[in-house]
Amino acid sequence: MRKTSGNLAILRTLFIVSLVISNVVTGKLFYTGIELFGNVITLPGAVFCYAITFLTTDVIGEIWGRKEAGKTVFYGFMGQLMATALIILTRYIPAADRSVQEAYVTILGQNWVFVIGSLIAYYVSQTWDVYVFHKIRSVYMKKGTVKGRWIWNNASTVTSQIIDTILFIGISFGIGLGWFFDGAMRQPLLFMMIGQYIFKFILALLDTPFFMIMTRKKRI
């Protein structure tokens, strides 16, 4: 991929669109059909959209550098705040049809704790992703080799997904729904974290070929 302002704009647009859409579809949960410790792994609809965000920041970081990757994370955070504000504002505009209003609230009227959990998990995990990516990359760069691209790509993503999973589920379900304080729900909470992380881990590995292809011939 060429190192041009146009390509950077495309990747940032892809990042922000995926991020904002992830907030819209995260309310839809689906069963994977895979059991873990007797519990079927359940995932939010945002899991696929969110995986794209890590790929795009890694590509931006590899070609344009850490500073631009960090800016992208910040722009995404601001985009999330604006999208959340607009969704809340629209909720309180009088609806012409009561059934439409009820559907809107059901789909987009997320619990405020889930919104906070999503924002915190996003910013911390994405910031960590950029940090680890460039920390490991700098070690290889000092050795004068780029053959370890898949290492810093995977290391940054799989570790940041741990942070994202623990923070979002911990804040949203553990604190928001009170599962931390309910002895009967602590085990399901733990299994939810483990199950979702396993799936995210697989997605992180699957994005490696795309990262390698997109950064194979980076040119100014």
mmCIF file of C-alpha atoms in Angstrom, residues 16 19-20 23 72-86 119 122:
data_model
loop_
_atom_site.group_PDB
_atom_site.id
_atom_site.type_symbol
_atom_site.label_atom_id
_atom_site.label_comp_id
_atom_site.label_asym_id
_atom_site.label_seq_id
_atom_site.Cartn_x
_atom_site.Cartn_y
_atom_site.Cartn_z
ATOM 1 C CA ILE A 16 -14.245 5.140 12.300
ATOM 2 C CA LEU A 19 -16.117 1.612 15.248
ATOM 3 C CA VAL A 20 -19.383 3.558 15.102
ATOM 4 C CA ASN A 23 -21.772 0.492 18.800
ATOM 5 C CA THR A 72 -6.621 7.558 14.584
ATOM 6 C CA VAL A 73 -7.465 6.095 17.996
ATOM 7 C CA PHE A 74 -8.247 9.590 19.315
ATOM 8 C CA TYR A 75 -10.378 10.481 16.278
ATOM 9 C CA GLY A 76 -12.260 7.219 16.753
ATOM 10 C CA PHE A 77 -12.912 8.053 20.409
ATOM 11 C CA MET A 78 -14.304 11.454 19.462
ATOM 12 C CA GLY A 79 -16.407 9.795 16.762
ATOM 13 C CA GLN A 80 -17.819 7.417 19.348
ATOM 14 C CA LEU A 81 -18.734 10.266 21.669
ATOM 15 C CA MET A 82 -20.486 12.148 18.884
ATOM 16 C CA ALA A 83 -22.359 9.055 17.686
ATOM 17 C CA THR A 84 -23.482 8.292 21.244
ATOM 18 C CA ALA A 85 -24.661 11.873 21.774
ATOM 19 C CA LEU A 86 -26.641 11.859 18.512
ATOM 20 C CA LEU A 119 -15.728 3.747 25.689
ATOM 21 C CA TYR A 122 -12.027 0.922 23.492
#
